[in-house]
Short mmCIF file of C-alpha atoms in Angstrom, two decimals:
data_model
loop_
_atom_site.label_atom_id
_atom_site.label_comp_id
_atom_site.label_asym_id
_atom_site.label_seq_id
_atom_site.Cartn_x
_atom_site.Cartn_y
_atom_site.Cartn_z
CA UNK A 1 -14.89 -67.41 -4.20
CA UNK A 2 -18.23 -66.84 -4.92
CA UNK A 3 -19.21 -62.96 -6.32
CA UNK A 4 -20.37 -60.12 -4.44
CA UNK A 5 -21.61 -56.82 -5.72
CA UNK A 6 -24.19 -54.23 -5.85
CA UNK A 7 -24.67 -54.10 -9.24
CA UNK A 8 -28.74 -53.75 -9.52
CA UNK A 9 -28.19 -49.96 -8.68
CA UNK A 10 -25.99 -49.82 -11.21
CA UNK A 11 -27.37 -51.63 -13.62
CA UNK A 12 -30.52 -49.08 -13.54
CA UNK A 13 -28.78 -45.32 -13.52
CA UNK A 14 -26.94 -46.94 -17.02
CA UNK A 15 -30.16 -47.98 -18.58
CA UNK A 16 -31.07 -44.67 -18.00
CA UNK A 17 -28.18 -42.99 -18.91
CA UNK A 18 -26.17 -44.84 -20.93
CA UNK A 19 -26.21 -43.30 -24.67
CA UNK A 20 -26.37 -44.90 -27.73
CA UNK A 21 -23.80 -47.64 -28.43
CA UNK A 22 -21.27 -47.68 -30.11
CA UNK A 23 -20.81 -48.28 -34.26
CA UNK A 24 -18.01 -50.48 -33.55
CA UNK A 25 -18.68 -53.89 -31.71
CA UNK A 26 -16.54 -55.40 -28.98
CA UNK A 27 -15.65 -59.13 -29.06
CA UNK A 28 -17.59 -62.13 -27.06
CA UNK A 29 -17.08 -61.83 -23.26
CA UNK A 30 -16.30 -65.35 -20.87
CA UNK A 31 -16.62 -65.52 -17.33
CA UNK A 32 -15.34 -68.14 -15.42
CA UNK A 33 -16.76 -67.72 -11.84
CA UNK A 34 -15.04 -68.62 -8.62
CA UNK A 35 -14.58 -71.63 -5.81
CA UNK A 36 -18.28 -71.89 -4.68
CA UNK A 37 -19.87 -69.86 -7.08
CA UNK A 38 -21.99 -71.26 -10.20
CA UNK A 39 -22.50 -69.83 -13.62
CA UNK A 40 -25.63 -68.63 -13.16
CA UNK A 41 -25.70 -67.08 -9.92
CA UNK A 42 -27.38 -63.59 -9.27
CA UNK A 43 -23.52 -62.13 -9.18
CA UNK A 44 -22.24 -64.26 -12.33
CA UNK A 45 -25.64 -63.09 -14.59
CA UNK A 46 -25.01 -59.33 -12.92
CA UNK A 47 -21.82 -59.16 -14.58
CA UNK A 48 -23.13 -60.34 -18.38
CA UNK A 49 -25.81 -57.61 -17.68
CA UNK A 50 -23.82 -54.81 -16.75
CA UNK A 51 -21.44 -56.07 -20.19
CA UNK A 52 -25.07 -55.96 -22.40
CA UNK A 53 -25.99 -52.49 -21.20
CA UNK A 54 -22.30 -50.99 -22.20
CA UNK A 55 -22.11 -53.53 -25.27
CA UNK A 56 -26.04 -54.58 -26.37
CA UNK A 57 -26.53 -57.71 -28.41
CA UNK A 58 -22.38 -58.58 -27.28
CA UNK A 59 -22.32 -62.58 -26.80
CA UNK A 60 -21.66 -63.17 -23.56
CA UNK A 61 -20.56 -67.23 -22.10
CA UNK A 62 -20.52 -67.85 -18.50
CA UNK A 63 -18.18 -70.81 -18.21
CA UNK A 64 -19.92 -74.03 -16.61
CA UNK A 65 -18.73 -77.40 -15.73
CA UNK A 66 -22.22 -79.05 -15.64
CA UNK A 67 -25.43 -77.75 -16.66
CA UNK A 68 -26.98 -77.63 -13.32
CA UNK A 69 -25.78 -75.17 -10.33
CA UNK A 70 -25.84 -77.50 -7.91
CA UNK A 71 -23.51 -79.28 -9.69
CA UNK A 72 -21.54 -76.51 -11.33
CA UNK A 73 -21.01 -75.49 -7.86
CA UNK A 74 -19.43 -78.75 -6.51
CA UNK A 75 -16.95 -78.88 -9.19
CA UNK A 76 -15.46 -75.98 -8.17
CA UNK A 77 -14.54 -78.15 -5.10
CA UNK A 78 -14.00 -81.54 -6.59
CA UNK A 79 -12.72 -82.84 -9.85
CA UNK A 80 -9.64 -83.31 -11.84
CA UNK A 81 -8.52 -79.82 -12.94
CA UNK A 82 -7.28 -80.92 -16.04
CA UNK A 83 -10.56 -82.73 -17.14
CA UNK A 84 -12.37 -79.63 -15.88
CA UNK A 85 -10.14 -77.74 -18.76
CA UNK A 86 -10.16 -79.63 -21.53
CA UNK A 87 -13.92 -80.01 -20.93
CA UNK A 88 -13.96 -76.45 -21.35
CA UNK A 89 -11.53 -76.00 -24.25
CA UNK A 90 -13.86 -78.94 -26.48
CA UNK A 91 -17.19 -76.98 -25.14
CA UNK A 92 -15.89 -73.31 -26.36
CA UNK A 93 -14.48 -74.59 -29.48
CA UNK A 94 -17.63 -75.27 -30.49
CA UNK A 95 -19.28 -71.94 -30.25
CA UNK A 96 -19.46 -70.13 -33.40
CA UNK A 97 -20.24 -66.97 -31.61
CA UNK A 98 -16.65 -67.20 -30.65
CA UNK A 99 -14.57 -68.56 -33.77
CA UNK A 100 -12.90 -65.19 -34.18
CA UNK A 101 -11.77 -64.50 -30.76
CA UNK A 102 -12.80 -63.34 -27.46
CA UNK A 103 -12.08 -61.47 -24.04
CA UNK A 104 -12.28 -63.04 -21.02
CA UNK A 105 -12.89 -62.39 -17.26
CA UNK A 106 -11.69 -64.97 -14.59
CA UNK A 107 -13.22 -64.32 -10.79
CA UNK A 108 -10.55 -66.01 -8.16
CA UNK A 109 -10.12 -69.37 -9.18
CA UNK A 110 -11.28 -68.78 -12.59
CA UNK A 111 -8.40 -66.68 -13.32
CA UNK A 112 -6.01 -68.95 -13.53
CA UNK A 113 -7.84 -71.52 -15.03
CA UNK A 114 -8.80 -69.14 -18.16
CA UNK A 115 -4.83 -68.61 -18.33
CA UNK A 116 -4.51 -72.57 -18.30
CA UNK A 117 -7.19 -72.43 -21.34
CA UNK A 118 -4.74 -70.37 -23.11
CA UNK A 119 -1.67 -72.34 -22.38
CA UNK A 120 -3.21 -75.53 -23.11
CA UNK A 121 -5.85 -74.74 -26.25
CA UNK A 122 -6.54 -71.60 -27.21
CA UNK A 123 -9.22 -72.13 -29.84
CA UNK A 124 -10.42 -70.00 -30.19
CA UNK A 125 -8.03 -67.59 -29.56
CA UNK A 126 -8.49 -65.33 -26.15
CA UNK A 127 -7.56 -62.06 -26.48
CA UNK A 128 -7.36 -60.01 -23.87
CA UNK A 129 -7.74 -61.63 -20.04
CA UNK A 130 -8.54 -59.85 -16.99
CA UNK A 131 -8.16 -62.07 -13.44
CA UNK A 132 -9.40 -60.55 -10.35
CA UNK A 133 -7.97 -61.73 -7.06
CA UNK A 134 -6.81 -65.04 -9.03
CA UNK A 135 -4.28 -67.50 -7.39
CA UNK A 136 -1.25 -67.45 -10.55
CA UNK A 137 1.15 -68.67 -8.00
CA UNK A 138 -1.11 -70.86 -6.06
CA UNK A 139 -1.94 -70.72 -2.66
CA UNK A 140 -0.40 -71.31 0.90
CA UNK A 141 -3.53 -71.77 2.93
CA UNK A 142 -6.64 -73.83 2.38
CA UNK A 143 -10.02 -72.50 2.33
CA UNK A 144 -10.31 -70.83 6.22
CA UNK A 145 -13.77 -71.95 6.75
CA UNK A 146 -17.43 -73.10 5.40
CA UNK A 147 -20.08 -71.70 6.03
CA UNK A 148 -22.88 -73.62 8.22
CA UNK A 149 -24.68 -77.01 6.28
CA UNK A 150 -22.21 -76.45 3.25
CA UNK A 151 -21.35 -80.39 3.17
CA UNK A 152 -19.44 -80.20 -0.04
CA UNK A 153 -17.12 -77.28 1.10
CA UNK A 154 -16.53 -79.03 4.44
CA UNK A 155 -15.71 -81.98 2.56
CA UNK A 156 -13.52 -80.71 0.78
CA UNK A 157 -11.64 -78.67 3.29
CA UNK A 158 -11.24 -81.83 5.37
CA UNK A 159 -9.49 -84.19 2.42
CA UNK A 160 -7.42 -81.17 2.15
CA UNK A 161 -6.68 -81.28 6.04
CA UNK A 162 -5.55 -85.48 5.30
CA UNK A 163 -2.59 -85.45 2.65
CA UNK A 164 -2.70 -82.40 -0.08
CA UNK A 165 0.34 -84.15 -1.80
CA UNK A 166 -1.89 -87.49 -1.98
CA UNK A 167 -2.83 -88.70 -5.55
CA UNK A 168 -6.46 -88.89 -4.82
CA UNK A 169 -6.91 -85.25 -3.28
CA UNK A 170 -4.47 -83.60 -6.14
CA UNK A 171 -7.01 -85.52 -8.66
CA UNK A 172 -10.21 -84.73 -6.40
CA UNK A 173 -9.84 -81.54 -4.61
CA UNK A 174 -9.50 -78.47 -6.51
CA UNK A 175 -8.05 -75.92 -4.08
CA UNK A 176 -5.40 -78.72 -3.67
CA UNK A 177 -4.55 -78.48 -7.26
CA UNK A 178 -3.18 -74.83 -6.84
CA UNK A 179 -1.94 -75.46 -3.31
CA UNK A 180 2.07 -73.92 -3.67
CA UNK A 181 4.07 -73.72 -0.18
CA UNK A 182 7.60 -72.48 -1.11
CA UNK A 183 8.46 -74.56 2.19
CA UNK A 184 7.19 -77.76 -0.21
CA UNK A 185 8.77 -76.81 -3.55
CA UNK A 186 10.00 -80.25 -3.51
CA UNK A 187 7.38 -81.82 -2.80
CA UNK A 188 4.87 -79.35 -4.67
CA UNK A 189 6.90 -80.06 -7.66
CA UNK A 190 6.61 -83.65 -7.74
CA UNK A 191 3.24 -84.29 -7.07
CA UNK A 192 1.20 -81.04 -8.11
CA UNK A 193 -1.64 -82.39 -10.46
CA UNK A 194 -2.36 -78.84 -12.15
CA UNK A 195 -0.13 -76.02 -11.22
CA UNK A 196 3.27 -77.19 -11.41
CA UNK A 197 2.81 -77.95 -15.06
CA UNK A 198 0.74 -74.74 -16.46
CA UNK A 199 3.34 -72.28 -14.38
CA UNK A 200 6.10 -74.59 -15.99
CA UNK A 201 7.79 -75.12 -13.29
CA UNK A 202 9.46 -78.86 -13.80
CA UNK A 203 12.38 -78.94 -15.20
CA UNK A 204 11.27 -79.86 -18.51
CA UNK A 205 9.66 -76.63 -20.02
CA UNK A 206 6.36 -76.99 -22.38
CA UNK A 207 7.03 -74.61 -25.14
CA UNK A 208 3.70 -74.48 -26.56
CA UNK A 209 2.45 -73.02 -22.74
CA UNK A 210 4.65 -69.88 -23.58
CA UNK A 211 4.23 -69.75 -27.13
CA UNK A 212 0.29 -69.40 -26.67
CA UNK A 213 0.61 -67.11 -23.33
CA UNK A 214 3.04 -64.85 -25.53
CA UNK A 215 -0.35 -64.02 -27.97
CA UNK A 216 -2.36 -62.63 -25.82
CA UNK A 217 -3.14 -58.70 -26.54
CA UNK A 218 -3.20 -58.11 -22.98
CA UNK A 219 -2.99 -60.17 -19.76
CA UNK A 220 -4.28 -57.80 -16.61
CA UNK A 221 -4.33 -59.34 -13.05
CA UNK A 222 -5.98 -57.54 -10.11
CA UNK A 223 -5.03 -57.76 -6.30
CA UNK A 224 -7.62 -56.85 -3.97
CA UNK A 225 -6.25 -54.36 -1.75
CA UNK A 226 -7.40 -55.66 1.34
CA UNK A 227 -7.68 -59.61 0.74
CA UNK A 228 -7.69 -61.81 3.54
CA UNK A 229 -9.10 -64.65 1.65
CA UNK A 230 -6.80 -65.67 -0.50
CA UNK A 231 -2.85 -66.86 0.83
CA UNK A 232 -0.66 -65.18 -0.21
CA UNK A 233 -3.26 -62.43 -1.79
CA UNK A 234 0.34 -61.39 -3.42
CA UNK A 235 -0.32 -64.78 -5.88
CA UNK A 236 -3.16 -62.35 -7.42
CA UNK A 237 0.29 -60.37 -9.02
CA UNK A 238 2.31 -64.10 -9.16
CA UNK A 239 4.54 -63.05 -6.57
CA UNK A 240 5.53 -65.65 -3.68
CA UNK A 241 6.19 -64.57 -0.24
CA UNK A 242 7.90 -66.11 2.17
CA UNK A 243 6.06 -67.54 5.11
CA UNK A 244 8.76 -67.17 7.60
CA UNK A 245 10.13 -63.49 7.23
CA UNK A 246 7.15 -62.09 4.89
CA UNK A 247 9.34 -60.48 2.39
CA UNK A 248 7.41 -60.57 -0.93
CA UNK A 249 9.35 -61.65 -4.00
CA UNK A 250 7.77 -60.36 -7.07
CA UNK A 251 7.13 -61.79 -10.23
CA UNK A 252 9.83 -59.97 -12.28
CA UNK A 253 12.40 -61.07 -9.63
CA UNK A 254 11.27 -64.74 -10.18
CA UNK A 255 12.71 -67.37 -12.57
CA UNK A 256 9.66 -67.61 -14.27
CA UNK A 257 10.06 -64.29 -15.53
CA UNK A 258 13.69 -63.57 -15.75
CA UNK A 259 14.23 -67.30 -17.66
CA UNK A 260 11.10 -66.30 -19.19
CA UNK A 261 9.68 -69.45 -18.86
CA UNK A 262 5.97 -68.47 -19.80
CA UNK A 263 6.45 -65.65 -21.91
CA UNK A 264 5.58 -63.14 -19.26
CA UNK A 265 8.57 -61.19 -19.36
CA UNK A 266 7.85 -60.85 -22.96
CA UNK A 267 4.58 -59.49 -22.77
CA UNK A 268 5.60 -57.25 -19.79
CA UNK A 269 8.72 -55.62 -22.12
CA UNK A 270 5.68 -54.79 -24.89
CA UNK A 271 3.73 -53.24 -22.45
CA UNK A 272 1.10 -55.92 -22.35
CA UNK A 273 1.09 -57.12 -19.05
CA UNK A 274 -0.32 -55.21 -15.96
CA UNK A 275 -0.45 -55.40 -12.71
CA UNK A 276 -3.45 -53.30 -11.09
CA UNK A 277 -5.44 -53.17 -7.84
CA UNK A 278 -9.44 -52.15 -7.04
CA UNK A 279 -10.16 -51.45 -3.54
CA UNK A 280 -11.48 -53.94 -0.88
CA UNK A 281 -11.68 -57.82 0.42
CA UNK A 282 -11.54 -60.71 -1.79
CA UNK A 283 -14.53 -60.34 -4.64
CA UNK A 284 -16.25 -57.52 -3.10
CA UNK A 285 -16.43 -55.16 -5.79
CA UNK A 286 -17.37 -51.35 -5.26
CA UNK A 287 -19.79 -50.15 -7.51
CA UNK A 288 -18.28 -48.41 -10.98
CA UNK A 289 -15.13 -50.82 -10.50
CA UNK A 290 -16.36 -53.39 -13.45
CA UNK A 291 -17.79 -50.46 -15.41
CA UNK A 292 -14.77 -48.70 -15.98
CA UNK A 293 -13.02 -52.61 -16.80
CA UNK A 294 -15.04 -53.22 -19.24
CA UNK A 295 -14.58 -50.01 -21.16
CA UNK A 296 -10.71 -49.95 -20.65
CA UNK A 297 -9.73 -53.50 -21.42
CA UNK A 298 -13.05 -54.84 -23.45
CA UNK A 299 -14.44 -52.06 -25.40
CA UNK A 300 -13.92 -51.13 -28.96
CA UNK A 301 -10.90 -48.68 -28.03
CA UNK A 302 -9.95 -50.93 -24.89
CA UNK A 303 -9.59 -53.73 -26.81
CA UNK A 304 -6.88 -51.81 -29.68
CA UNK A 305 -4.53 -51.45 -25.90
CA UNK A 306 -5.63 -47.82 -26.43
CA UNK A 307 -6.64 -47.38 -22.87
CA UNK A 308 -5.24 -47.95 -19.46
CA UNK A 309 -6.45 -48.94 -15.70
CA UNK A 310 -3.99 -45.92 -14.27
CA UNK A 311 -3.50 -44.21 -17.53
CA UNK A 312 -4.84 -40.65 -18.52
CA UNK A 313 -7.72 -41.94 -20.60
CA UNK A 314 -8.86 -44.08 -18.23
CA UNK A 315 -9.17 -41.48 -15.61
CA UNK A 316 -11.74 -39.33 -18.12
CA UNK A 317 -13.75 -42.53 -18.21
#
């Protein structure tokens, strides 16, 4: 979903304040923006600034999927996932600013597909990812509704409405890509175009998915508190709940974990996999909240796992 913040404020009291930086250097920052967002939107170039004030002269690579943002914007709605990703994977592979690694950010949708990067590619390598309000175990409900004149969003919504499990809308319609009922495991199963696979959920298990996953330095995934976009808004920890009786299963009671299917349970025993939550609705970020991520998870201590979202270091930030 597309970002909201109040960054400018921000953005000014550290220019005035912020001290001189630091001797050592953090690595690249990606951002992969949201469903209906584009990479250079006032919210997308907001978060790169607020990176270069903490971190000057740090590269910084807002993910796109075509160079304009009318474009970029519609193929958050339509397109084959998996071309979407290896597109990606070819057009950061050949950025030298990132040959020796990088951290990543992934708004919503972008979330997931950053994880899907590192199951897939991983060249270069990604470090440490951070997912806000990201769908890891899909969704349960399309998009709710679009705003007035937005054609492609209503289009969208309404091949969604037709046959989700259809070939054409699981190879056209992104939302439909991540759409995961546990009423239609069955049928989710057989015909998902995208999830199924990177969550390794068929029966036959992709061992280079978990073997990548497991090198990540640290994999952090944030629920917004009070989410009403996203269904479930429990998928932003990969837990499932259950439509019916709304008990929530969570991810370390799940297969995927305990069979360790994607190397989660792994990371989790090391300590490097964390479940966190900010405040508010579905990418409506409170001012400081991206701040103090950036200096926990991405900065020169941050990014040694020195530092913590709930830890005591964090909370003298």
């Amino acid at each position: 979903m597309r970002f909201v913040t109040t960054f400018p404020l921000l953005l000014s009291l550290l220019l005035l304040t912020h001290g001189a930086p630091s001797s050592e250097k953090p690595l690249p920052l990606v951002i992969w923006h949201g469903l209906g967002d584009t990479y250079d939107s006032e919210g997308i170039q907001s978060v790169g600034d607020l990176f270069n004030v903490l971190y000057p002269s740090t590269f910084v690579y807002p993910i796109r999927l075509a160079s304009s943002s009318s474009s970029d914007r519609s193929a958050t709605f339509l397109g084959d996932v998996n071309a979407q990703l290896e597109a990606v994977c070819a057009d950061l592979a050949e950025l030298p600013e990132l040959a020796e690694g990088f951290n990543a950010v992934g708004f919503s949708q972008g979330g997931q597909f950053l994880r899907g990067y590192v199951e897939r590619c991983n060249n270069p390598p990604l470090k440490t990812l951070v997912t806000f309000g990201s769908q890891h175990n899909g969704i349960a409900e399309f998009i709710a509704r679009c705003e007035p004149g937005d054609w492609v969003c209503a289009g969208a919504r309404s091949l969604l409405k037709g046959s989700k499990w259809s070939a054409l809308v699981q190879s056209r319609v992104v939302p439909a890509q991540y759409f995961r009922d546990p009423e239609q495991i069955d049928e989710y199963l057989e015909h998902s175009n995208w999830l199924a696979d990177v969550n390794n959920e068929r029966e036959e298990k992709n061992k280079t998915y978990k073997s990548n996953l497991e090198t990540l330095e640290r994999f952090v995934m944030f629920m917004f508190a009070d989410d009403e976009t996203v269904v479930p808004m429990e998928t932003s920890w990969w837990a499932e709940v259950n439509r019916t009786s709304g008990v929530v299963t969570p991810l370390r009671e799940s297969r995927i974990y305990t069979e360790d299917w994607l190397g989660l349970r792994k990371l989790d025993l090391q300590g490097r996999l964390e479940f966190e939550t900010v405040p508010g609705k579905h990418m409506r970020f409170e001012e400081g909240v991206l701040k103090r991520v950036f200096e926990i998870y991405f900065g020169p201590k941050g990014k040694k796992g020195e530092w913590h979202w709930r830890g005591k270091q964090s909370e003298e930030l």
